[in-house]
Short mmCIF file of C-alpha atoms in Angstrom, two decimals:
data_model
loop_
_atom_site.label_atom_id
_atom_site.label_comp_id
_atom_site.label_asym_id
_atom_site.label_seq_id
_atom_site.Cartn_x
_atom_site.Cartn_y
_atom_site.Cartn_z
CA MET A 1 78.43 7.98 19.12
CA ASN A 2 79.56 10.99 17.04
CA LYS A 3 77.43 14.06 16.42
CA PHE A 4 76.47 13.00 12.86
CA ALA A 5 75.30 9.52 13.91
CA SER A 6 73.26 10.97 16.75
CA HIS A 7 71.55 13.44 14.43
CA PHE A 8 70.85 10.65 11.88
CA SER A 9 69.26 8.44 14.58
CA LEU A 10 67.04 11.30 15.72
CA CYS A 11 65.84 11.82 12.13
CA LEU A 12 64.96 8.14 11.80
CA ILE A 13 62.90 8.25 15.01
CA VAL A 14 60.96 11.29 13.82
CA PHE A 15 60.42 9.74 10.38
CA PHE A 16 59.05 6.42 11.70
CA SER A 17 56.85 8.18 14.27
CA ALA A 18 55.32 10.39 11.58
CA SER A 19 54.86 7.38 9.29
CA SER A 20 53.14 5.45 12.07
CA CYS A 21 50.71 8.31 12.67
CA LEU A 22 49.95 8.55 8.96
CA ILE A 23 49.33 4.79 8.72
CA LYS A 24 46.99 4.86 11.72
CA LYS A 25 45.08 7.82 10.27
CA GLU A 26 44.81 6.07 6.90
CA GLN A 27 43.60 2.84 8.52
CA SER A 28 41.05 4.82 10.52
CA PHE A 29 39.88 6.61 7.37
CA ILE A 30 39.56 3.31 5.45
CA LYS A 31 37.62 1.70 8.30
CA LYS A 32 35.29 4.70 8.46
CA GLU A 33 34.74 4.59 4.69
CA GLN A 34 34.00 0.85 4.82
CA GLN A 35 31.37 1.50 7.51
CA ASN A 36 29.83 4.29 5.45
CA LEU A 37 29.69 2.02 2.39
CA LEU A 38 28.10 -0.74 4.47
CA ILE A 39 25.39 1.62 5.60
CA ALA A 40 24.82 3.04 2.13
CA ASP A 41 24.77 -0.25 0.24
CA SER A 42 22.31 -2.23 2.38
CA ASP A 43 19.85 -2.07 5.22
CA THR A 44 22.65 -3.05 7.61
CA ILE A 45 23.15 -0.56 10.42
CA ILE A 46 26.35 -0.09 12.40
CA ASP A 47 25.50 0.73 16.00
CA LYS A 48 28.70 2.29 17.38
CA THR A 49 27.18 2.69 20.83
CA ILE A 50 26.95 -1.05 21.49
CA ASN A 51 30.39 -2.47 20.78
CA ASN A 52 30.01 -2.00 17.02
CA LYS A 53 27.46 -4.80 16.77
CA VAL A 54 25.82 -5.30 13.37
CA THR A 55 22.02 -5.03 13.25
CA ASP A 56 20.03 -6.30 10.25
CA SER A 57 16.37 -5.53 9.61
CA VAL A 58 13.43 -6.82 7.58
CA THR A 59 9.91 -5.40 7.27
CA LEU A 60 7.00 -7.76 6.63
CA LEU A 61 3.58 -6.62 5.47
CA PHE A 62 0.65 -9.03 5.82
CA ILE A 63 -2.42 -8.41 3.66
CA GLY A 64 -5.93 -9.85 3.90
CA ASP A 65 -8.19 -11.56 1.37
CA VAL A 66 -7.77 -10.88 -2.34
CA MET A 67 -11.18 -11.82 -3.75
CA GLY A 68 -12.60 -11.89 -7.27
CA HIS A 69 -16.37 -11.49 -7.37
CA ASP A 70 -18.30 -11.17 -10.64
CA SER A 71 -18.55 -7.38 -10.42
CA GLN A 72 -14.77 -7.13 -9.89
CA ILE A 73 -14.16 -9.19 -13.03
CA GLU A 74 -16.58 -7.02 -15.02
CA ALA A 75 -15.07 -3.79 -13.70
CA ALA A 76 -11.55 -4.86 -14.69
CA PHE A 77 -12.53 -5.71 -18.27
CA ASP A 78 -11.40 -3.28 -20.96
CA LYS A 79 -13.81 -3.64 -23.89
CA ASP A 80 -11.49 -1.93 -26.34
CA LYS A 81 -8.41 -4.00 -25.53
CA LYS A 82 -10.38 -7.16 -24.74
CA THR A 83 -8.27 -7.68 -21.64
CA HIS A 84 -8.57 -7.21 -17.88
CA ASP A 85 -6.73 -4.53 -15.95
CA TYR A 86 -6.66 -4.62 -12.14
CA GLN A 87 -3.88 -2.08 -11.71
CA PRO A 88 -6.22 0.82 -10.76
CA VAL A 89 -7.55 -1.30 -7.89
CA PHE A 90 -4.20 -1.31 -6.09
CA LYS A 91 -2.57 1.96 -7.15
CA ASN A 92 -3.53 3.92 -4.00
CA VAL A 93 -1.79 1.46 -1.67
CA GLU A 94 1.27 0.72 -3.80
CA SER A 95 3.52 3.11 -1.89
CA ILE A 96 2.75 1.39 1.42
CA ILE A 97 3.13 -2.11 0.01
CA LYS A 98 6.40 -1.40 -1.76
CA LYS A 99 8.02 -0.06 1.41
CA ALA A 100 8.02 -3.57 2.86
CA ASP A 101 10.79 -6.05 2.16
CA PHE A 102 8.16 -8.79 1.82
CA ALA A 103 4.42 -8.25 1.31
CA ILE A 104 2.29 -11.39 1.65
CA ALA A 105 -1.43 -11.76 0.82
CA ASN A 106 -4.11 -14.44 0.78
CA LEU A 107 -5.18 -15.26 -2.80
CA GLU A 108 -8.76 -16.43 -2.32
CA VAL A 109 -9.52 -17.31 -5.93
CA THR A 110 -8.23 -19.78 -8.47
CA LEU A 111 -6.56 -18.73 -11.71
CA ALA A 112 -8.26 -21.54 -13.60
CA GLY A 113 -8.84 -19.70 -16.87
CA LYS A 114 -12.15 -19.12 -18.65
CA PRO A 115 -15.01 -19.02 -17.97
CA TYR A 116 -14.19 -16.37 -15.37
CA LYS A 117 -16.54 -16.49 -12.41
CA GLY A 118 -16.97 -15.14 -8.92
CA TYR A 119 -18.90 -16.68 -6.06
CA PRO A 120 -19.38 -19.54 -5.33
CA GLN A 121 -16.63 -21.13 -7.44
CA PHE A 122 -14.03 -18.52 -8.23
CA SER A 123 -11.81 -18.25 -11.29
CA SER A 124 -10.22 -14.86 -11.90
CA PRO A 125 -8.23 -13.61 -14.89
CA ASP A 126 -4.46 -13.98 -14.65
CA GLU A 127 -4.24 -10.19 -14.70
CA LEU A 128 -5.35 -10.15 -11.06
CA ALA A 129 -2.12 -11.90 -10.03
CA ILE A 130 -0.13 -9.66 -12.37
CA ALA A 131 -1.56 -6.56 -10.70
CA CYS A 132 -0.78 -8.00 -7.27
CA LYS A 133 2.85 -8.38 -8.26
CA GLU A 134 3.10 -4.98 -9.93
CA SER A 135 1.61 -3.32 -6.86
CA GLY A 136 4.36 -4.79 -4.68
CA ILE A 137 2.86 -8.01 -3.32
CA ASP A 138 5.73 -10.51 -3.21
CA VAL A 139 4.07 -13.71 -1.94
CA LEU A 140 0.59 -15.26 -2.24
CA VAL A 141 -0.65 -18.04 0.01
CA THR A 142 -3.19 -20.33 -1.67
CA ALA A 143 -4.66 -22.72 0.92
CA ASN A 144 -8.24 -21.59 1.56
CA ASN A 145 -11.80 -22.84 1.16
CA HIS A 146 -11.77 -21.89 -2.55
CA SER A 147 -8.56 -23.73 -3.49
CA CYS A 148 -10.48 -26.54 -5.20
CA ASP A 149 -13.25 -24.45 -6.79
CA ARG A 150 -12.17 -25.60 -10.25
CA ARG A 151 -10.94 -28.99 -9.11
CA LYS A 152 -7.55 -30.38 -10.10
CA LYS A 153 -7.24 -28.32 -13.27
CA GLY A 154 -7.86 -25.07 -11.42
CA LEU A 155 -5.42 -25.87 -8.63
CA LEU A 156 -2.66 -26.83 -11.05
CA ARG A 157 -3.21 -23.87 -13.36
CA THR A 158 -3.14 -21.45 -10.42
CA LYS A 159 0.25 -22.82 -9.42
CA LYS A 160 1.48 -22.67 -13.03
CA ILE A 161 0.50 -19.02 -13.45
CA LEU A 162 2.08 -17.97 -10.16
CA ASP A 163 5.26 -19.83 -11.09
CA SER A 164 5.34 -18.17 -14.52
CA LEU A 165 5.03 -14.77 -12.83
CA LYS A 166 7.75 -15.73 -10.34
CA ILE A 167 5.42 -15.13 -7.40
CA PRO A 168 6.44 -17.40 -4.50
CA HIS A 169 3.52 -19.31 -2.97
CA THR A 170 2.63 -22.15 -0.63
CA GLY A 171 -0.43 -24.00 0.66
CA THR A 172 -1.40 -26.06 -2.43
CA PHE A 173 0.75 -28.62 -4.23
CA LYS A 174 0.91 -30.71 -7.40
CA ASP A 175 1.75 -33.89 -5.51
CA LEU A 176 3.56 -35.22 -2.45
CA ASP A 177 7.01 -34.58 -3.94
CA ASP A 178 6.05 -30.98 -4.63
CA ARG A 179 4.87 -30.60 -1.04
CA LYS A 180 8.07 -32.08 0.39
CA LYS A 181 10.10 -29.62 -1.66
CA ASN A 182 7.98 -26.46 -1.39
CA ASN A 183 5.77 -26.69 1.71
CA LEU A 184 8.03 -24.45 3.78
CA LEU A 185 8.48 -21.23 1.86
CA VAL A 186 11.66 -19.46 2.96
CA LEU A 187 12.20 -15.74 2.39
CA GLU A 188 15.67 -14.35 3.03
CA LYS A 189 17.04 -10.82 3.07
CA ASN A 190 19.63 -8.90 5.09
CA ASN A 191 20.82 -12.07 6.82
CA ILE A 192 17.29 -12.77 8.11
CA LYS A 193 15.34 -15.93 7.18
CA ILE A 194 11.55 -16.02 7.40
CA GLY A 195 9.64 -19.29 6.97
CA ILE A 196 5.99 -19.48 5.85
CA LEU A 197 3.48 -22.33 6.24
CA ASN A 198 -0.19 -22.21 5.14
CA TYR A 199 -3.28 -24.28 6.04
CA THR A 200 -7.07 -24.13 5.62
CA TYR A 201 -9.99 -25.55 7.61
CA GLY A 202 -11.45 -27.09 4.43
CA THR A 203 -12.29 -26.66 0.75
CA ASN A 204 -16.09 -26.24 0.69
CA GLY A 205 -16.71 -29.98 0.47
CA ILE A 206 -14.68 -30.36 -2.73
CA PRO A 207 -11.72 -32.61 -1.88
CA ALA A 208 -8.36 -32.15 -3.57
CA THR A 209 -8.13 -34.65 -6.42
CA LYS A 210 -5.14 -36.94 -6.02
CA PRO A 211 -2.25 -36.47 -6.35
CA THR A 212 -2.84 -32.74 -5.68
CA ILE A 213 -2.70 -31.58 -2.07
CA VAL A 214 -4.24 -28.72 -0.12
CA ASN A 215 -2.79 -28.22 3.35
CA LEU A 216 -5.57 -28.75 5.87
CA ILE A 217 -5.57 -27.62 9.49
CA ASP A 218 -4.49 -30.75 11.31
CA THR A 219 -2.49 -30.32 14.50
CA SER A 220 -0.29 -33.38 13.95
CA LEU A 221 0.55 -32.17 10.42
CA ILE A 222 1.21 -28.59 11.52
CA PHE A 223 3.35 -29.64 14.49
CA SER A 224 5.36 -31.97 12.25
CA ASP A 225 5.92 -29.17 9.72
CA ILE A 226 7.01 -26.80 12.49
CA ASN A 227 9.50 -29.34 13.82
CA ASN A 228 10.88 -29.91 10.32
CA SER A 229 11.25 -26.15 9.79
CA LYS A 230 13.73 -25.97 12.66
CA LYS A 231 16.34 -27.59 10.41
CA ASP A 232 16.39 -24.41 8.30
CA SER A 233 17.73 -22.12 11.04
CA LEU A 234 14.85 -19.67 10.60
CA ASP A 235 14.78 -16.37 12.41
CA LYS A 236 10.97 -16.27 12.45
CA LEU A 237 8.27 -18.75 11.39
CA VAL A 238 4.92 -17.49 10.06
CA VAL A 239 1.85 -19.74 9.97
CA PHE A 240 -1.12 -18.64 7.84
CA LEU A 241 -4.42 -20.15 8.96
CA HIS A 242 -7.66 -19.96 6.95
CA TRP A 243 -10.10 -20.52 9.80
CA GLY A 244 -12.95 -19.31 11.97
CA LYS A 245 -16.52 -18.28 11.34
CA GLU A 246 -17.40 -15.87 8.56
CA TYR A 247 -18.46 -12.33 9.48
CA GLU A 248 -17.71 -12.77 13.19
CA SER A 249 -15.62 -9.99 14.75
CA HIS A 250 -14.22 -12.26 17.47
CA PRO A 251 -12.26 -15.51 17.24
CA SER A 252 -13.73 -18.59 18.85
CA SER A 253 -12.25 -20.21 21.94
CA LYS A 254 -11.07 -23.10 19.74
CA GLN A 255 -9.14 -20.67 17.52
CA VAL A 256 -7.51 -19.05 20.53
CA GLN A 257 -6.54 -22.46 21.88
CA LEU A 258 -5.17 -23.65 18.52
CA ALA A 259 -3.18 -20.45 18.04
CA GLN A 260 -1.52 -20.85 21.43
CA MET A 261 -0.69 -24.49 20.72
CA ILE A 262 0.98 -23.52 17.43
CA ILE A 263 2.93 -20.73 19.13
CA ASP A 264 4.03 -23.13 21.88
CA LYS A 265 5.32 -25.55 19.24
CA GLY A 266 7.59 -22.91 17.74
CA ALA A 267 5.70 -20.52 15.45
CA ASP A 268 6.39 -16.80 15.92
CA ILE A 269 3.64 -15.16 13.86
CA ILE A 270 0.11 -16.37 13.07
CA ILE A 271 -1.92 -14.63 10.37
CA GLY A 272 -5.59 -15.52 10.02
CA SER A 273 -8.08 -15.19 7.18
CA HIS A 274 -11.60 -16.33 6.16
CA PRO A 275 -13.98 -14.29 8.38
CA HIS A 276 -13.90 -11.38 5.85
CA VAL A 277 -14.04 -8.94 8.76
CA LEU A 278 -11.39 -7.67 11.13
CA GLN A 279 -10.53 -9.48 14.33
CA ARG A 280 -8.05 -8.58 17.05
CA MET A 281 -4.26 -8.58 16.87
CA GLU A 282 -1.84 -9.41 19.68
CA PHE A 283 1.87 -8.76 20.12
CA ILE A 284 3.05 -10.62 23.22
CA ASN A 285 6.53 -10.51 24.74
CA ASP A 286 6.66 -13.13 27.49
CA THR A 287 9.95 -12.51 29.27
CA THR A 288 9.39 -15.42 31.65
CA ILE A 289 10.04 -17.87 28.79
CA ASP A 290 11.96 -15.48 26.52
CA LYS A 291 9.28 -15.76 23.85
CA GLU A 292 7.66 -13.09 21.69
CA TYR A 293 4.92 -13.64 19.14
CA VAL A 294 2.20 -11.99 17.05
CA ILE A 295 -1.30 -13.31 16.35
CA SER A 296 -3.68 -11.62 13.92
CA TYR A 297 -6.92 -13.60 13.91
CA SER A 298 -8.31 -11.97 10.74
CA LEU A 299 -7.14 -9.12 8.52
CA GLY A 300 -10.50 -8.87 6.77
CA ASN A 301 -11.00 -8.16 3.07
CA PHE A 302 -8.21 -6.45 1.16
CA VAL A 303 -10.37 -6.30 -1.97
CA SER A 304 -13.78 -7.78 -2.65
CA ALA A 305 -17.26 -6.78 -3.78
CA GLN A 306 -18.75 -7.36 -0.34
CA ARG A 307 -20.43 -4.14 0.83
CA THR A 308 -22.15 -5.25 4.03
CA ARG A 309 -21.03 -3.35 7.12
CA LYS A 310 -17.54 -4.39 8.35
CA ARG A 311 -16.90 -6.48 5.21
CA ASP A 312 -15.95 -3.58 2.96
CA GLY A 313 -12.39 -3.21 4.23
CA GLY A 314 -9.55 -4.68 6.20
CA ALA A 315 -6.05 -4.05 7.50
CA MET A 316 -2.44 -4.49 6.46
CA LEU A 317 -0.24 -5.61 9.35
CA GLU A 318 3.35 -4.34 9.35
CA ILE A 319 5.97 -6.16 11.42
CA LYS A 320 9.58 -4.99 11.66
CA ILE A 321 12.20 -7.55 12.65
CA LEU A 322 15.71 -6.72 13.85
CA LYS A 323 18.60 -9.16 14.12
CA GLU A 324 21.68 -8.44 16.20
CA ASP A 325 24.46 -10.98 16.41
CA SER A 326 22.19 -13.97 15.57
CA LYS A 327 19.32 -12.90 17.87
CA SER A 328 16.13 -11.76 16.12
CA ILE A 329 13.46 -9.63 17.77
CA ILE A 330 10.17 -8.08 16.72
CA LYS A 331 10.97 -4.39 16.94
CA SER A 332 7.52 -3.03 16.11
CA CYS A 333 4.05 -4.12 15.04
CA GLY A 334 1.31 -1.87 13.65
CA TYR A 335 -1.49 -1.82 11.09
CA TYR A 336 -2.92 0.29 8.27
CA LEU A 337 -6.69 0.35 7.80
CA THR A 338 -7.86 0.01 4.18
CA TRP A 339 -11.30 0.43 2.65
CA VAL A 340 -12.68 -0.59 -0.76
CA ASN A 341 -14.36 2.23 -2.64
CA ILE A 342 -16.69 1.42 -5.55
CA THR A 343 -17.68 4.13 -7.99
CA ASN A 344 -19.75 4.17 -11.18
CA ASP A 345 -18.17 5.75 -14.23
CA GLN A 346 -20.34 5.74 -17.35
CA ASN A 347 -22.42 2.87 -15.97
CA LYS A 348 -19.32 0.83 -15.20
CA LYS A 349 -18.13 0.02 -11.70
CA LYS A 350 -14.63 0.93 -10.58
CA PHE A 351 -12.91 -0.65 -7.57
CA GLU A 352 -10.12 1.05 -5.65
CA ILE A 353 -8.49 0.36 -2.29
CA ILE A 354 -8.20 3.49 -0.17
CA PRO A 355 -5.67 3.65 2.69
CA VAL A 356 -7.35 5.35 5.63
CA ILE A 357 -4.09 7.11 6.43
CA ASP A 358 -4.53 9.09 3.16
CA LYS A 359 -8.33 9.35 3.09
CA GLU A 360 -8.35 13.16 2.82
CA GLN A 361 -6.72 12.92 -0.60
CA PHE A 362 -9.76 11.27 -2.17
CA ILE A 363 -12.86 12.96 -3.51
CA LEU A 364 -15.83 10.98 -2.20
CA ASN A 365 -19.54 11.65 -2.39
CA GLU A 366 -21.66 11.82 0.76
CA LYS A 367 -22.69 8.17 0.62
CA GLN A 368 -19.09 6.99 0.20
CA LYS A 369 -17.87 9.23 3.02
CA ASN A 370 -20.52 7.84 5.34
CA LYS A 371 -19.64 4.23 4.54
CA LEU A 372 -15.93 4.93 4.99
CA ASP A 373 -16.54 6.69 8.31
CA ILE A 374 -18.66 3.79 9.55
CA PHE A 375 -15.91 1.31 8.61
CA ILE A 376 -13.25 3.40 10.37
CA ASP A 377 -15.40 3.83 13.47
CA ASP A 378 -16.26 0.11 13.68
CA SER A 379 -12.64 -0.92 13.12
CA ARG A 380 -11.16 1.44 15.67
CA LYS A 381 -13.73 0.59 18.32
CA LEU A 382 -12.89 -3.08 17.95
CA LEU A 383 -9.12 -2.95 17.54
CA GLU A 384 -8.35 -0.14 19.98
CA LYS A 385 -10.29 -2.02 22.64
CA GLU A 386 -9.13 -5.59 21.97
CA ASN A 387 -5.67 -5.38 20.38
CA ILE A 388 -2.65 -6.03 22.58
CA ASN A 389 0.41 -3.87 21.80
CA VAL A 390 -0.63 -3.37 18.17
CA LYS A 391 -1.48 0.21 17.22
CA GLU A 392 -2.86 1.78 14.05
CA ILE A 393 -0.25 3.50 11.89
CA LYS A 394 -1.65 6.98 11.30
CA ASN A 395 1.30 8.90 9.85
#
């Protein structure tokens, strides 16, 4: 090989080596940018410390009873505009609710139209559901002892209004075909699928008029629904149960037994309502059977006109779910205490939900402060003693 050829070959080697380094650097830069975009554009997290596995997350917020007593209806009425406005009721808790990917509450009234009425046969203005949605509540479950308060017409109109507002719901159905299609409500975000089922112990002696259906607590029905839900490849299954004895701070042995049976059949989260007071919450991780689950026996009243001790507030339960390479786990579980404040402004009542976490921001008179303090004290004594692995969120 002559001197010129040797020099030319050396130049080619240097050129291709430099090009290879540049290509590798560019590929590395592109890969890094793609990861940054992935993090910025979604809730997906790249964990570089564990073999670059992708972790998805979803936050669920479960909310107690949304009631509509006569005084609530009157307080929401605007005489000048001749309409109802419930937005002020929820404004103090909006920031907490809207942080969740899915916020789910128990709608314990019908939207049956006029005449509007509270207890014992509820029909609230449509504006109540509108305010729920605007405050960040994404889903309303409708199977409870007041589902049939206004018979078939009320049940059907409630469904119609929720559909018109694009608020997903389950628990009550137009007919059997509707139930087959919509019984299992599936929520999906960030590659995580959550299923919701809803049942009630009864409907205050007013049966659902055929062909309408209200899901009743029946173990054979619930077990069948759970088995059918397995076809949907859910990450977690939530079962809402309207059950128990009113105003009791502890679930009965039958409730505890039923909850465990439902968990054993495949449910992951049970959320209870109906007692109108708080009951304990449990987050269990049983490594012997590789099973984790949450049971909240009662979240109490989210909003109502009930002022008796322990009935004037409730809790919002926050559950964070992580999914890594097809395996979903409950990462954390905690609750916010909430209390309903009622004031009188120019001889008109005003309802507002106060989050205990922000209680210092509100100007309350001595009577209101005392009632709030009693609610907080009662709630913490109960839940701090009886909860299992579920702590209050205080900051």
